[in-house]
Amino acid sequence: MATIKIRGGQRLTGTVRVDSAKNGVLPVIAASLLASTGETVIEDVPVLTDVDHFADLVRSLGARAEHQPNGRLRLCAEQLTTSTAPYELGRKMRASIWIAGALLARTGHFRVPLPGGCNIGERPVDQHIKGFEALGATVVIEHGYVEGYVKGRLKGARVYLDICSVGATINTMLAATLAEGTTIIDNAAKEPEVVDLANYLHTMGAQIWGAGTDTIRIEGVTSLHGADHTVIPDRIEAGTYMIAAAITRGDVFVEGAIFNHLSSLCAKLREAGVEVEDNITGIRVRAKDPLRAVDLKTLPHPGFPTDLQAQMLTFLSTVEGVSIVTETVFENRFLYIPELRRMGVDVKTEGRTAVVEGVAQLSGAEVAATDLRAGAALVLAGLVGDGDTIIRDVDHLDRGYGDLVGKLRSLGAHISRSDDETSALHLVQAN
Ligand code: UD1
């Protein structure tokens, strides 16, 4: 596992450009499986391990997926050879369940490893299954796999999601595109990535209305074709750099960040006294002390994103006063906190609530990333920690942040990465 070393104390300044959204690219790759003719070309695909694993997953089904040097991913699913995803690939990523809806619609069958719980929560897939069953599929869970099949075409239906789930909305939407008749998804997720997926499906020939609202309507068609697509900028990557600017009391222009996708973060940063400027091509964030403590609660979009909770809590730990952070989306998303405490963060947790008391100075320490966003939080703490911070297990960060070290360095951070633990430790001693 790789390590990152940071010498804290640099104020970040300059411009950083965000990549296309990881959580937008994955559903588009899944949706490309619906195309019985033609190629899909996704432009500006970020260099991330999750994208590589997803490309391997669709290849294992017989589809073509070629990375091209200019950041294009060329996909063709005209010839699928199987509708069973291998355990080894499926288990690497929870999002592999997202191929189920496309396979069911296209081939009448899917068999995908049942995703296990993970270190942010139990993460069941009952709502995905509810969607498939409403459209007429039979779904069984056996031998560690979830398997679904239907004789003939799926049939459009009204589906009420008990939980506003991004994944279940995406899977039901994918399945419904080729169903016979009308599907209505009530209590649908409104995340920008759901809207982006609907736009891509539209260019493939699907008929979808209402994406981005609580109710999505889909009129099934008999076939879809490949199409070109550029995915929206990554709001979580953008938000992480915005928070990096705030925590270092810096001045950073986050190019590509879309204000409407990040309105809850912008509101909370402003409440804390950070200057946030919507510049159409991006968002500029400037911060200087004194700042104010704020409370926040994670919620489905347009509420505060759970994927920015750890980063924001870390920022609040450097602001004078007491902030209360409540996690409502996942049941176990404070696992990173013990590592943050080792860096001097003063925080108490009770169930899904964390009470953070700002401290004057965080301290560098040797810590380990427990997951992708937790890793980002440790990097933020390291940027302002006194002395050196070494973060282990940073391969988690490669799942969602392209060239994190290069981007932060371009903003003035003293940060380096080593894929060999001994040389990272040596670097620290040498400095
Ligand atoms: C997606 C994102 C993830 C983000 C999350 C919430 C990707 C690859 N992942 O995950 O980064 O944190 O949205 O914004 O895009 N649930 C059920 N039953 C289900 C499905 C979900 O109970 O069938 C629960 C989950 O356990 C969780 C909540 O619903 O507590 C929200 O999950 P969901 O929106 O489905 O998240 P994902 O799609 O897995």
Coordinates of C-alpha atoms and ligand atoms in Angstrom, one line a residue:
M1 CA 0.0 0.0 0.0
A2 CA 1.2 3.5 -0.8
T3 CA 1.8 6.3 1.6
I4 CA 1.5 10.1 1.4
K5 CA 3.7 12.4 3.3
I6 CA 2.7 16.0 4.0
R7 CA 4.5 18.8 5.8
G8 CA 1.7 21.0 7.1
G9 CA 1.5 24.7 7.2
Q10 CA 1.3 25.9 3.6
R11 CA -1.6 28.2 2.6
L12 CA -3.0 26.9 -0.7
T13 CA -3.3 29.3 -3.6
G14 CA -3.9 29.1 -7.3
T15 CA -6.2 27.2 -9.7
V16 CA -7.0 23.5 -9.7
R17 CA -9.1 21.8 -12.3
V18 CA -11.6 19.0 -11.4
D19 CA -12.0 15.8 -13.3
S20 CA -15.2 14.2 -14.6
A21 CA -17.2 12.7 -11.8
K22 CA -16.3 9.2 -10.8
N23 CA -19.8 8.6 -9.6
G24 CA -21.0 9.8 -13.0
V25 CA -18.7 7.7 -15.2
L26 CA -19.5 4.4 -13.5
P27 CA -23.3 4.5 -14.3
V28 CA -22.6 5.6 -17.9
I29 CA -20.3 2.6 -18.4
A30 CA -23.0 0.4 -16.9
A31 CA -25.6 2.0 -19.2
S32 CA -23.4 1.4 -22.3
L33 CA -24.3 -2.3 -21.8
L34 CA -27.8 -1.4 -23.0
A35 CA -26.7 -0.5 -26.5
S36 CA -27.2 -3.4 -28.9
T37 CA -25.6 -1.3 -31.7
G38 CA -22.9 1.3 -32.0
E39 CA -20.1 2.5 -29.8
T40 CA -20.1 4.7 -26.8
V41 CA -17.2 7.1 -26.3
I42 CA -16.9 8.8 -22.9
E43 CA -14.6 11.8 -23.0
D44 CA -12.2 13.0 -20.3
V45 CA -12.5 9.9 -18.2
P46 CA -10.6 10.3 -14.9
V47 CA -7.6 8.0 -14.2
L48 CA -9.1 6.2 -11.2
T49 CA -8.9 2.6 -10.0
D50 CA -12.7 2.4 -9.7
V51 CA -13.0 3.3 -13.4
D52 CA -10.4 0.6 -14.3
H53 CA -12.2 -2.0 -12.3
F54 CA -15.5 -1.1 -13.9
A55 CA -14.0 -1.3 -17.4
D56 CA -12.7 -4.8 -16.5
L57 CA -16.1 -5.7 -15.3
V58 CA -17.8 -4.9 -18.6
R59 CA -15.0 -6.6 -20.5
S60 CA -15.7 -9.8 -18.5
L61 CA -19.2 -9.7 -20.0
G62 CA -17.8 -9.7 -23.5
A63 CA -18.1 -5.9 -24.1
R64 CA -15.2 -4.0 -25.5
A65 CA -13.7 -1.3 -23.3
E66 CA -10.6 0.5 -24.5
H67 CA -8.8 3.3 -22.8
Q68 CA -7.3 5.7 -25.3
P69 CA -4.4 8.1 -24.6
N70 CA -6.5 11.3 -24.8
G71 CA -8.7 10.3 -21.8
R72 CA -11.3 8.7 -24.0
L73 CA -13.0 5.4 -23.0
R74 CA -14.4 3.6 -26.0
L75 CA -17.1 1.0 -25.2
C76 CA -19.0 -1.4 -27.4
A77 CA -21.5 -3.9 -26.0
E78 CA -22.9 -5.3 -29.3
Q79 CA -21.7 -8.8 -28.4
L80 CA -22.2 -9.8 -24.8
T81 CA -21.0 -13.3 -24.0
T82 CA -22.3 -13.7 -20.5
S83 CA -24.6 -11.9 -17.9
T84 CA -22.7 -13.3 -14.9
A85 CA -20.2 -11.0 -13.3
P86 CA -17.1 -12.8 -11.8
Y87 CA -16.9 -12.7 -8.0
E88 CA -13.3 -11.3 -8.1
L89 CA -14.3 -8.2 -10.1
G90 CA -17.7 -7.7 -8.5
R91 CA -16.4 -7.8 -5.0
K92 CA -13.9 -5.0 -5.6
M93 CA -16.6 -2.4 -5.9
R94 CA -20.0 -2.0 -4.5
A95 CA -21.1 -0.1 -7.6
S96 CA -20.8 -3.4 -9.7
I97 CA -24.4 -4.0 -8.7
W98 CA -25.2 -1.2 -11.2
I99 CA -24.6 -3.5 -14.1
A100 CA -27.6 -5.6 -13.0
G101 CA -30.4 -3.3 -14.3
A102 CA -28.7 -2.9 -17.7
L103 CA -28.1 -6.7 -18.1
L104 CA -31.6 -7.5 -17.0
A105 CA -33.1 -5.2 -19.6
R106 CA -30.7 -6.2 -22.4
T107 CA -30.4 -10.0 -21.9
G108 CA -33.3 -10.9 -19.5
H109 CA -30.8 -12.1 -16.9
F110 CA -28.1 -11.0 -14.5
R111 CA -26.0 -12.7 -11.8
V112 CA -23.8 -10.3 -9.8
P113 CA -21.9 -10.9 -6.5
L114 CA -24.1 -9.7 -3.6
P115 CA -22.2 -6.6 -2.3
G116 CA -21.1 -7.1 1.3
G117 CA -21.3 -4.4 3.9
C118 CA -18.4 -2.0 3.9
N119 CA -16.7 0.3 6.3
I120 CA -19.3 3.0 6.1
G121 CA -22.4 0.9 6.7
E122 CA -24.4 -2.2 5.9
R123 CA -25.5 -1.0 2.5
P124 CA -28.3 -3.4 1.5
V125 CA -29.6 -3.7 -2.1
D126 CA -33.3 -4.3 -1.2
Q127 CA -34.4 -1.2 -3.1
H128 CA -32.6 -2.3 -6.3
I129 CA -34.4 -5.6 -6.0
K130 CA -37.7 -3.9 -5.3
G131 CA -37.3 -2.0 -8.6
F132 CA -36.5 -5.1 -10.6
E133 CA -39.4 -7.1 -9.1
A134 CA -41.8 -4.2 -9.8
L135 CA -40.8 -4.4 -13.5
G136 CA -41.6 -8.2 -13.5
A137 CA -38.3 -9.8 -12.8
T138 CA -37.8 -12.7 -10.4
V139 CA -34.8 -12.1 -8.1
V140 CA -33.1 -14.6 -5.9
I141 CA -30.1 -14.4 -3.6
E142 CA -28.1 -17.6 -3.6
H143 CA -24.5 -18.7 -3.0
G144 CA -23.4 -15.1 -2.5
Y145 CA -24.9 -13.9 -5.7
V146 CA -28.0 -11.9 -6.5
E147 CA -29.6 -13.2 -9.7
G148 CA -32.5 -11.9 -11.6
Y149 CA -34.3 -13.0 -14.7
V150 CA -37.4 -12.3 -16.8
K151 CA -39.2 -14.1 -19.6
G152 CA -39.6 -11.7 -22.5
R153 CA -39.4 -8.0 -21.8
L154 CA -39.7 -6.2 -18.5
K155 CA -43.0 -4.4 -18.0
G156 CA -43.2 -0.8 -17.0
A157 CA -44.6 -0.1 -13.5
R158 CA -44.9 2.4 -10.8
V159 CA -42.0 2.0 -8.3
Y160 CA -41.9 3.8 -4.9
L161 CA -38.4 3.7 -3.4
D162 CA -38.6 3.5 0.4
I163 CA -35.2 5.1 0.6
C164 CA -34.0 7.8 -1.7
S165 CA -31.2 5.6 -3.0
V166 CA -28.9 6.8 -5.8
G167 CA -27.9 3.2 -6.8
A168 CA -31.6 1.9 -6.8
T169 CA -32.7 4.9 -8.8
I170 CA -30.0 4.3 -11.4
N171 CA -30.6 0.5 -11.6
T172 CA -34.4 0.9 -11.9
M173 CA -33.9 3.6 -14.5
L174 CA -31.5 1.4 -16.6
A175 CA -33.9 -1.5 -16.4
A176 CA -36.9 0.5 -17.4
T177 CA -35.4 2.0 -20.5
L178 CA -36.0 -1.2 -22.5
A179 CA -39.2 -2.3 -20.6
E180 CA -42.6 -2.4 -22.3
G181 CA -44.7 0.7 -21.4
T182 CA -44.3 3.4 -18.8
T183 CA -42.3 3.3 -15.6
I184 CA -42.6 5.9 -12.9
I185 CA -40.0 6.0 -10.1
D186 CA -41.3 7.9 -7.0
N187 CA -39.0 9.2 -4.3
A188 CA -36.2 9.0 -6.9
A189 CA -32.7 10.3 -6.0
K190 CA -32.0 13.8 -7.4
E191 CA -28.2 13.7 -7.4
P192 CA -26.6 15.4 -10.4
E193 CA -25.1 12.1 -11.5
V194 CA -28.7 10.7 -11.9
V195 CA -29.5 13.7 -14.2
D196 CA -26.3 13.2 -16.1
L197 CA -27.1 9.5 -16.7
A198 CA -30.6 10.4 -17.9
N199 CA -29.0 12.8 -20.4
Y200 CA -26.7 10.0 -21.7
L201 CA -29.6 7.6 -21.9
H202 CA -31.5 10.2 -23.9
T203 CA -28.8 10.4 -26.5
M204 CA -28.8 6.6 -26.7
G205 CA -32.5 6.8 -27.7
A206 CA -34.2 6.4 -24.3
Q207 CA -37.2 8.4 -23.3
I208 CA -36.9 9.8 -19.8
W209 CA -38.5 12.8 -18.1
G210 CA -38.1 14.3 -14.6
A211 CA -34.5 13.3 -13.7
G212 CA -33.4 15.6 -10.9
T213 CA -36.9 15.7 -9.4
D214 CA -38.6 13.2 -7.0
T215 CA -40.5 11.5 -9.9
I216 CA -38.8 10.1 -13.0
R217 CA -40.9 8.8 -15.9
I218 CA -39.5 6.4 -18.5
E219 CA -41.3 5.3 -21.6
G220 CA -39.6 2.0 -22.7
V221 CA -38.2 1.6 -26.2
T222 CA -37.2 -1.6 -28.0
S223 CA -33.5 -0.9 -28.5
L224 CA -30.8 1.6 -27.7
H225 CA -27.6 2.6 -29.5
G226 CA -24.2 3.7 -28.4
A227 CA -23.6 7.5 -28.0
D228 CA -20.8 9.9 -27.1
H229 CA -20.9 11.6 -23.7
T230 CA -18.9 13.9 -21.5
V231 CA -19.7 13.3 -17.8
I232 CA -20.3 16.3 -15.4
P233 CA -17.4 17.5 -13.2
D234 CA -16.8 15.7 -10.0
R235 CA -18.6 17.7 -7.3
I236 CA -17.0 15.7 -4.5
E237 CA -13.5 16.2 -5.8
A238 CA -14.3 19.9 -6.3
G239 CA -15.8 20.1 -2.8
T240 CA -12.6 18.5 -1.3
Y241 CA -10.4 21.2 -3.0
M242 CA -12.8 23.9 -1.8
I243 CA -12.5 22.6 1.7
A244 CA -8.7 22.4 1.3
A245 CA -8.7 26.1 0.5
A246 CA -10.8 26.9 3.5
I247 CA -8.8 24.7 6.0
T248 CA -5.5 26.3 4.9
R249 CA -7.1 29.8 4.9
G250 CA -6.0 29.9 1.3
D251 CA -7.4 31.3 -2.0
V252 CA -8.2 28.7 -4.6
F253 CA -10.1 28.8 -7.8
V254 CA -11.7 25.3 -8.4
E255 CA -12.1 25.2 -12.1
G256 CA -15.1 23.2 -13.4
A257 CA -16.9 23.2 -10.0
I258 CA -20.6 23.8 -10.6
F259 CA -22.3 26.0 -8.0
N260 CA -25.7 24.4 -8.3
H261 CA -24.2 20.9 -7.6
L262 CA -22.4 22.3 -4.5
S263 CA -24.9 24.7 -3.1
S264 CA -25.1 23.1 0.3
L265 CA -21.4 23.1 0.7
C266 CA -21.2 26.7 -0.5
A267 CA -23.9 27.7 2.0
K268 CA -22.1 26.0 4.9
L269 CA -18.7 27.4 4.1
R270 CA -20.3 30.9 3.8
E271 CA -22.0 30.4 7.2
A272 CA -18.6 29.6 8.6
G273 CA -17.3 32.9 7.2
V274 CA -15.5 31.6 4.2
E275 CA -15.8 33.7 1.0
V276 CA -17.3 31.6 -1.8
E277 CA -17.6 33.2 -5.3
D278 CA -19.6 31.6 -8.1
N279 CA -17.5 32.4 -11.3
I280 CA -19.5 30.4 -13.8
T281 CA -16.4 28.5 -15.0
G282 CA -15.7 27.5 -11.4
I283 CA -15.9 28.5 -7.8
R284 CA -13.3 30.6 -5.9
V285 CA -12.9 30.0 -2.2
R286 CA -11.0 32.4 0.1
A287 CA -10.7 32.1 3.8
K288 CA -9.1 33.9 6.7
D289 CA -9.6 33.8 10.4
P290 CA -11.7 34.4 12.4
L291 CA -14.2 31.8 11.2
R292 CA -17.4 30.5 12.9
A293 CA -18.4 27.0 14.0
V294 CA -21.5 25.6 12.0
D295 CA -23.7 22.6 12.4
L296 CA -24.6 20.4 9.5
K297 CA -26.5 17.3 8.6
T298 CA -25.8 15.0 5.6
L299 CA -28.9 14.3 3.4
P300 CA -29.7 13.1 -0.1
H301 CA -29.1 15.8 -2.7
P302 CA -29.6 18.8 -2.6
G303 CA -28.8 18.3 1.1
F304 CA -25.2 18.2 2.3
P305 CA -23.4 15.3 0.6
T306 CA -22.3 12.4 2.9
D307 CA -19.2 12.1 0.7
L308 CA -18.0 15.5 2.0
Q309 CA -18.8 14.9 5.6
A310 CA -15.4 13.8 6.8
Q311 CA -13.6 16.6 4.9
M312 CA -16.0 19.2 6.4
L313 CA -15.7 17.9 9.9
T314 CA -11.9 18.1 9.6
F315 CA -12.2 21.8 8.5
L316 CA -14.6 22.5 11.4
S317 CA -12.1 21.1 13.8
T318 CA -9.9 24.1 13.0
V319 CA -12.6 26.7 13.6
E320 CA -13.1 28.2 17.0
G321 CA -16.3 27.0 18.7
V322 CA -18.4 23.9 18.7
S323 CA -19.9 22.4 15.5
I324 CA -22.3 19.5 15.4
V325 CA -22.1 17.1 12.4
T326 CA -24.9 14.6 11.9
E327 CA -24.7 11.8 9.4
T328 CA -28.1 10.5 8.3
V329 CA -27.2 8.7 5.0
F330 CA -24.9 5.9 6.2
E331 CA -25.0 4.4 9.7
N332 CA -21.3 4.0 10.2
R333 CA -19.5 6.9 8.7
F334 CA -17.4 8.1 11.6
L335 CA -14.8 5.3 11.5
Y336 CA -12.1 7.7 10.4
I337 CA -12.5 9.8 13.6
P338 CA -10.0 7.9 15.8
E339 CA -7.3 8.6 13.2
L340 CA -8.2 12.3 13.2
R341 CA -8.0 12.3 17.0
R342 CA -4.4 11.2 16.6
M343 CA -3.8 14.5 14.8
G344 CA -5.3 16.5 17.6
V345 CA -8.9 16.8 16.5
D346 CA -11.2 17.3 19.4
V347 CA -14.4 15.3 18.6
K348 CA -16.9 13.2 20.5
T349 CA -19.4 10.9 18.8
E350 CA -22.7 9.6 19.9
G351 CA -24.4 7.4 17.4
R352 CA -24.7 9.4 14.2
T353 CA -23.7 12.7 15.7
A354 CA -20.2 14.2 16.1
V355 CA -19.5 17.1 18.3
V356 CA -16.4 18.9 17.2
E357 CA -14.6 21.6 19.2
G358 CA -12.2 23.7 17.2
V359 CA -8.6 23.6 18.3
A360 CA -5.9 26.2 17.6
Q361 CA -3.5 23.7 15.9
L362 CA -3.7 20.2 14.6
S363 CA -0.5 18.1 14.8
G364 CA 1.1 15.9 12.2
A365 CA 1.0 12.2 13.0
E366 CA 1.3 8.8 11.3
V367 CA -2.2 7.7 10.4
A368 CA -4.0 5.3 8.1
A369 CA -6.9 5.9 5.6
T370 CA -9.9 3.7 6.3
D371 CA -11.8 4.6 3.1
L372 CA -11.8 7.0 0.2
R373 CA -13.3 10.1 1.8
A374 CA -11.7 9.4 5.2
G375 CA -8.4 9.4 3.4
A376 CA -9.2 12.8 1.9
A377 CA -10.0 14.1 5.4
L378 CA -6.6 12.9 6.7
V379 CA -4.9 14.7 3.8
L380 CA -6.7 17.9 4.7
A381 CA -5.7 17.6 8.4
G382 CA -2.1 16.9 7.2
L383 CA -2.1 20.2 5.2
V384 CA -2.6 22.2 8.4
G385 CA -0.9 19.8 10.9
D386 CA 2.1 21.0 12.7
G387 CA 5.1 19.0 11.3
D388 CA 5.0 15.9 9.2
T389 CA 2.0 13.6 8.6
I390 CA 2.3 10.2 7.0
I391 CA -0.8 8.6 5.7
R392 CA -0.8 4.9 5.1
D393 CA -3.2 2.9 2.9
V394 CA -3.7 5.8 0.5
D395 CA -4.6 3.4 -2.4
H396 CA -8.1 4.1 -1.2
L397 CA -7.6 7.7 -2.5
D398 CA -6.8 6.4 -6.0
R399 CA -10.4 5.2 -6.3
G400 CA -11.7 8.7 -6.4
Y401 CA -9.0 11.4 -6.7
G402 CA -7.0 11.6 -9.9
D403 CA -3.4 13.0 -9.3
L404 CA -4.3 14.3 -5.8
V405 CA -0.7 14.8 -4.9
G406 CA 0.2 16.7 -8.1
K407 CA -2.9 18.9 -7.8
L408 CA -2.2 19.8 -4.2
R409 CA 1.4 20.4 -4.9
S410 CA 0.5 22.8 -7.7
L411 CA -1.4 24.8 -5.1
G412 CA 1.7 25.0 -2.9
A413 CA 1.2 22.0 -0.6
H414 CA 4.4 20.2 0.6
I415 CA 3.2 16.7 -0.2
S416 CA 4.8 13.6 -1.7
R417 CA 3.8 10.1 -2.3
S418 CA 5.6 6.9 -2.2
D419 CA 4.5 3.5 -3.3
D420 CA 7.2 2.0 -1.1
E421 CA 6.7 2.6 2.6
T422 CA 10.4 2.6 3.5
S423 CA 11.2 5.4 1.2
A424 CA 8.3 7.6 2.5
L425 CA 9.6 7.2 6.0
H426 CA 13.1 7.9 4.8
L427 CA 11.8 11.2 3.2
V428 CA 10.5 12.3 6.5
Q429 CA 13.7 11.7 8.3
A430 CA 15.6 13.5 5.5
N431 CA 13.5 16.6 5.8
Ligands
UD1_1 C1 -23.8 6.4 -4.0 C2 -22.4 6.9 -4.2 C3 -21.8 7.2 -2.9 C4 -22.6 8.1 -2.1 C5 -24.1 7.6 -2.0 C6 -25.0 8.6 -1.3 C7 -21.5 5.9 -6.2 C8 -20.6 4.8 -6.8 N1 -21.6 5.8 -4.9 O1 -23.8 5.2 -3.3 O2 -20.5 7.7 -3.1 O3 -22.1 8.2 -0.7 O4 -24.6 7.4 -3.3 O5 -24.9 9.8 -1.9 O6 -22.0 6.7 -6.9 N2 -29.9 1.7 0.9 C9 -30.8 0.7 1.3 N3 -31.3 -0.2 0.4 C10 -30.9 -0.1 -1.0 C11 -30.0 0.9 -1.4 C12 -29.6 1.8 -0.4 O7 -31.1 0.6 2.5 O8 -31.3 -1.0 -1.7 C13 -29.4 2.7 1.8 C14 -27.9 2.6 2.0 O9 -27.5 1.7 2.9 C15 -27.6 4.0 2.5 C16 -28.7 4.9 1.8 O10 -29.7 4.0 1.3 O11 -27.8 4.1 3.9 C17 -28.2 5.6 0.6 O12 -27.5 4.7 -0.3 P1 -27.4 5.0 -1.9 O13 -27.9 6.3 -2.2 O14 -28.0 3.8 -2.5 O15 -25.8 5.0 -2.1 P2 -25.0 4.2 -3.3 O16 -25.8 4.3 -4.5 O17 -24.6 2.9 -2.8

